[in-house]
Coordinates of C-alpha atoms in Angstrom, one line a residue:
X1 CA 0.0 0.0 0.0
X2 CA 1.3 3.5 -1.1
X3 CA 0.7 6.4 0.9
X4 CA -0.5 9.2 -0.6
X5 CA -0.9 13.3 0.5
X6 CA -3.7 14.6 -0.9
X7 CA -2.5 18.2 -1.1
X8 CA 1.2 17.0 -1.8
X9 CA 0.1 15.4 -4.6
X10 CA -2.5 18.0 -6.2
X11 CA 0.8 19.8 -5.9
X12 CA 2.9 17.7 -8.1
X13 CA -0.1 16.7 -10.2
X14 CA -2.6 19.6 -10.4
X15 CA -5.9 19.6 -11.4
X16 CA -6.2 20.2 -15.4
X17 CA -3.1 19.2 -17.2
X18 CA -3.3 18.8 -20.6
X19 CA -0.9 17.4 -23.1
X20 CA 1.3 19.2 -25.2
X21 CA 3.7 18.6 -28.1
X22 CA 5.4 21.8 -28.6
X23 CA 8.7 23.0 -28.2
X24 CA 9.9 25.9 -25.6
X25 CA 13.9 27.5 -25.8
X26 CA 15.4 27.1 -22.2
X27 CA 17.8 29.9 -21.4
X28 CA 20.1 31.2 -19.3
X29 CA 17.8 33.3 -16.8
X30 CA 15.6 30.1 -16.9
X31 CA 14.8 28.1 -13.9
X32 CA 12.9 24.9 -13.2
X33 CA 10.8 23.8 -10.8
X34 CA 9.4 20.1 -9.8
X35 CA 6.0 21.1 -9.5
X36 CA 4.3 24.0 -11.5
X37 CA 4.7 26.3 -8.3
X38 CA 7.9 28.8 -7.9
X39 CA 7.5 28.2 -4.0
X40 CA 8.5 24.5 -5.0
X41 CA 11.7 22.7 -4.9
X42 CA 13.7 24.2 -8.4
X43 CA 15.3 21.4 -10.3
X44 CA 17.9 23.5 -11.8
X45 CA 18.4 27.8 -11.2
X46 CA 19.2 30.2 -13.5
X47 CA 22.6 29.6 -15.4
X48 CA 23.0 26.4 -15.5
X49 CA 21.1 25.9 -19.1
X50 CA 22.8 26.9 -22.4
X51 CA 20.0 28.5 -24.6
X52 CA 18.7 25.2 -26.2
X53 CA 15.1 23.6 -27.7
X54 CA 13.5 20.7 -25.6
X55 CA 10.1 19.1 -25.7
X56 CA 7.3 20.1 -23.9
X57 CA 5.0 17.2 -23.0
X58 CA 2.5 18.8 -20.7
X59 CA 1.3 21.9 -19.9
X60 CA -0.8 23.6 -17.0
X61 CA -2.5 26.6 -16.7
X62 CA -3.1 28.0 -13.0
X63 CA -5.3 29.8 -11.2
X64 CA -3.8 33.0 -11.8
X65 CA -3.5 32.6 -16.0
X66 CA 0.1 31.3 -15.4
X67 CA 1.5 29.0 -17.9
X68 CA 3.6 26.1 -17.1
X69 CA 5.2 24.0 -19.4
X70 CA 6.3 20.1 -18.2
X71 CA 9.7 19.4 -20.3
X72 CA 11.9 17.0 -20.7
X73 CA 15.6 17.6 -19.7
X74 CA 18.8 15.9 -19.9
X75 CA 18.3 14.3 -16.4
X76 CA 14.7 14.7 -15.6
X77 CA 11.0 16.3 -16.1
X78 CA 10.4 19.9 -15.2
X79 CA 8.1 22.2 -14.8
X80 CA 9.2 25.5 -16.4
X81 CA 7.3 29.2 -16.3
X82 CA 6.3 30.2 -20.1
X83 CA 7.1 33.7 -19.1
X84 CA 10.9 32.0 -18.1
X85 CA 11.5 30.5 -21.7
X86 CA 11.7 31.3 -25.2
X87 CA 8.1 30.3 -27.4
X88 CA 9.7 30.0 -30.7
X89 CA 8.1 32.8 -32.8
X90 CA 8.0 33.1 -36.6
X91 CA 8.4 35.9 -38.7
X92 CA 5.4 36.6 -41.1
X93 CA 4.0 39.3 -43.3
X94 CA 0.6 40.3 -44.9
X95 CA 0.1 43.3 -46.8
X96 CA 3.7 44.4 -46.0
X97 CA 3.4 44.6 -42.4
X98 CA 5.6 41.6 -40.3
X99 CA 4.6 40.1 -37.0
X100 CA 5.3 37.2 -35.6
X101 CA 3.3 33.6 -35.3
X102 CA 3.6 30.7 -33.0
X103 CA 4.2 26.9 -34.3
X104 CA 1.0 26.3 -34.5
X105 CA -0.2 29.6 -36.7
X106 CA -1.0 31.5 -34.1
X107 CA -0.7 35.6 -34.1
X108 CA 1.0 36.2 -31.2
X109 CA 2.5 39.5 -31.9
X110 CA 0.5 41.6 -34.4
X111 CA 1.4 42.4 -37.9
X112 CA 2.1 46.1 -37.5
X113 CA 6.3 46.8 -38.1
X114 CA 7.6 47.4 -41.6
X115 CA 10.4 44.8 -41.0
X116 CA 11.2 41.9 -38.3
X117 CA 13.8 39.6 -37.9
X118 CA 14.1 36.4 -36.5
X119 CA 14.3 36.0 -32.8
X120 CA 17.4 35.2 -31.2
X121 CA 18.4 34.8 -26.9
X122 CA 14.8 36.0 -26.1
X123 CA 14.9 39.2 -28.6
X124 CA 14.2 40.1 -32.5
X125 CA 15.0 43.3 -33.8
X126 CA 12.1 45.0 -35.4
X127 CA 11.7 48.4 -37.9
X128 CA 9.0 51.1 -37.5
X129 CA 9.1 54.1 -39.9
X130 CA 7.6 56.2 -37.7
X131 CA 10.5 55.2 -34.8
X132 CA 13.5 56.1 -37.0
X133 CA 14.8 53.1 -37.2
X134 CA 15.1 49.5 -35.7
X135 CA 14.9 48.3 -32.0
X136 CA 14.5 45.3 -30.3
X137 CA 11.3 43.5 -28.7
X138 CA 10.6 40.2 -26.6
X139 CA 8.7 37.6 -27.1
X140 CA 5.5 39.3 -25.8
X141 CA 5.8 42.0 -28.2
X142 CA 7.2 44.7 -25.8
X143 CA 10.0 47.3 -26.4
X144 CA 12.8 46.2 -24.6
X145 CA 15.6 48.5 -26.3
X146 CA 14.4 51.2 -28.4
X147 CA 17.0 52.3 -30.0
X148 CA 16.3 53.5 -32.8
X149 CA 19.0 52.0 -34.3
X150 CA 20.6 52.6 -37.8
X151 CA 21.1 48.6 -38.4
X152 CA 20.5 46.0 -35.7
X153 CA 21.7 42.2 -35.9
X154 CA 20.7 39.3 -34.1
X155 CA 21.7 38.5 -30.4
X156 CA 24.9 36.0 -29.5
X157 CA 26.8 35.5 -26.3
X158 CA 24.0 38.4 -24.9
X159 CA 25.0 41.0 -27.3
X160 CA 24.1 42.4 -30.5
X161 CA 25.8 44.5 -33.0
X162 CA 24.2 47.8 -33.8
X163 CA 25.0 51.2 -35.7
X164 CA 23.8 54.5 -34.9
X165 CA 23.8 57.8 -36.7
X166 CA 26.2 60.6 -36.0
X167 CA 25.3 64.0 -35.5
X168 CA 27.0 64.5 -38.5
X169 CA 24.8 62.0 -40.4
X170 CA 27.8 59.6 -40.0
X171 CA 27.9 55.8 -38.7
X172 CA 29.1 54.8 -35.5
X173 CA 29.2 51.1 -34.8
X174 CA 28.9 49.5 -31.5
X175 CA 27.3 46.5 -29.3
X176 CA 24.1 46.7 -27.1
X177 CA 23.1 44.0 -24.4
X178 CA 19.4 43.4 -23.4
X179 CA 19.7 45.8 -20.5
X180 CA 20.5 48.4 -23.3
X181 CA 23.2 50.1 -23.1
X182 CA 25.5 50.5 -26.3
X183 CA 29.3 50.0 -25.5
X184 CA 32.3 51.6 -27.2
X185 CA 33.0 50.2 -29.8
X186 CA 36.2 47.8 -29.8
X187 CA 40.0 48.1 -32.1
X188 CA 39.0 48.3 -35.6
X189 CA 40.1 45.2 -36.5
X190 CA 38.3 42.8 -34.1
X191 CA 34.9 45.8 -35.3
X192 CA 35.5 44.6 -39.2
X193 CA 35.6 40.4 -38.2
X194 CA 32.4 41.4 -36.0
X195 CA 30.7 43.1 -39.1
X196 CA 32.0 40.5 -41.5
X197 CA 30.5 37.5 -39.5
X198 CA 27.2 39.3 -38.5
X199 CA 27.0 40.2 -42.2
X200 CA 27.3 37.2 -43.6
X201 CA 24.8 35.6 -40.8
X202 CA 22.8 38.5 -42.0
X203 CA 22.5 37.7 -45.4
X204 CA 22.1 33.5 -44.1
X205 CA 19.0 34.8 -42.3
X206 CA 17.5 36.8 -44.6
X207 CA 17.7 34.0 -47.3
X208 CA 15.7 31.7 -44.7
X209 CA 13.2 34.1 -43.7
X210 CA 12.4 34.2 -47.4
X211 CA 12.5 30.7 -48.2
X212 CA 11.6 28.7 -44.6
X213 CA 10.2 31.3 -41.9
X214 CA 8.2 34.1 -43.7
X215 CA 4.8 33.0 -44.2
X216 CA 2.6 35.2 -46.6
X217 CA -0.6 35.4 -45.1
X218 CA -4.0 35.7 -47.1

């Protein structure tokens, strides 16, 4: 005979779990729990994931409109916070206005910027005309760095390289972090490998957002 806590095991097991078979990004700030409950026991804190993909079996919705996700990790099965990990987001665009769609075809950030990247650590760099230029957003659609930025590439090791215009309509190169602050810029040298790679990784993207991730919508 097993013994059983009623309220121990409500918390482990919760009323209305439902299956799932999506997948979430784990990063760096994430943290997991072994129940859907962040007064729980936390399987692993923040920094000890490298951003990666994993499956998402299960998922729970509380009280409160809190979303958990139940994943699988390299040891175990978690419990992680949606608002803790990365939903990956497409790009898409309809009447020349990009947003960005879930993996199932959901909108979940409307179609209202004249360009959008793909996201990249948590962040995708996104063009308004009326802003001046491009800045970055999460994955909820918020402003996290507004630049505006003359040219923004993707995020890598937590930092992004950006240009900005001069007073004397020049361009001034340098990286920004997701906290947002733009650092000096570095020798020129290790500037013109930075700008070579990004470029090239540029131009990569681009061709896949064409061919693989951006979706016409009718």
């Amino acid at each position: 005979m097993k013994w059983v806590n009623p309220p121990e095991a409500l918390r482990e097991r919760p009323l209305g779990i439902q299956p799932a078979n999506e997948q979430v990004q784990l990063l760096t700030t994430t943290t997991t729990y072994r129940t859907p409950d962040t007064k729980g026991v936390a399987g692993h804190l923040a920094g000890f994931f490298a951003p990666q993909y994993v499956d998402a079996f299960e998922k729970w919705t509380s009280p409160s409109g809190e979303q958990w996700y139940r994943v699988h990790t390299s040891e175990t099965q978690e419990w992680v916070r949606e608002q803790d990990v990365q939903i990956p987001l497409y790009p898409v665009v309809k009447d020349g206005k990009y947003g960005y769609i879930d993996q199932k075809g959901n909108v979940r950030i409307p179609l209202q910027y004249d360009a959008a990247m793909e996201f990249a650590e948590g962040l995708a760099a996104v063009r308004m005309t009326s802003g001046g230029g491009w800045s970055y957003i999460d994955s909820r659609g918020k402003e996290v760095i507004p630049g505006p930025f003359r040219e923004a590439g993707a995020f890598a090791d937590g930092r992004a390289l950006v240009s900005v215009t001069t007073a004397s309509n020049g361009t001034r190169q340098g990286y920004t972090e997701p906290a947002g602050p733009v650092y000096r810029h570095a020798g020129a040298a290790v500037r013109l490998a930075v700008c070579r790679r990004e470029g090239s990784r540029s131009r990569e993207g681009a061709k896949l957002l064409r061919r693989r991730c951006c979706i016409r919508l009718y």
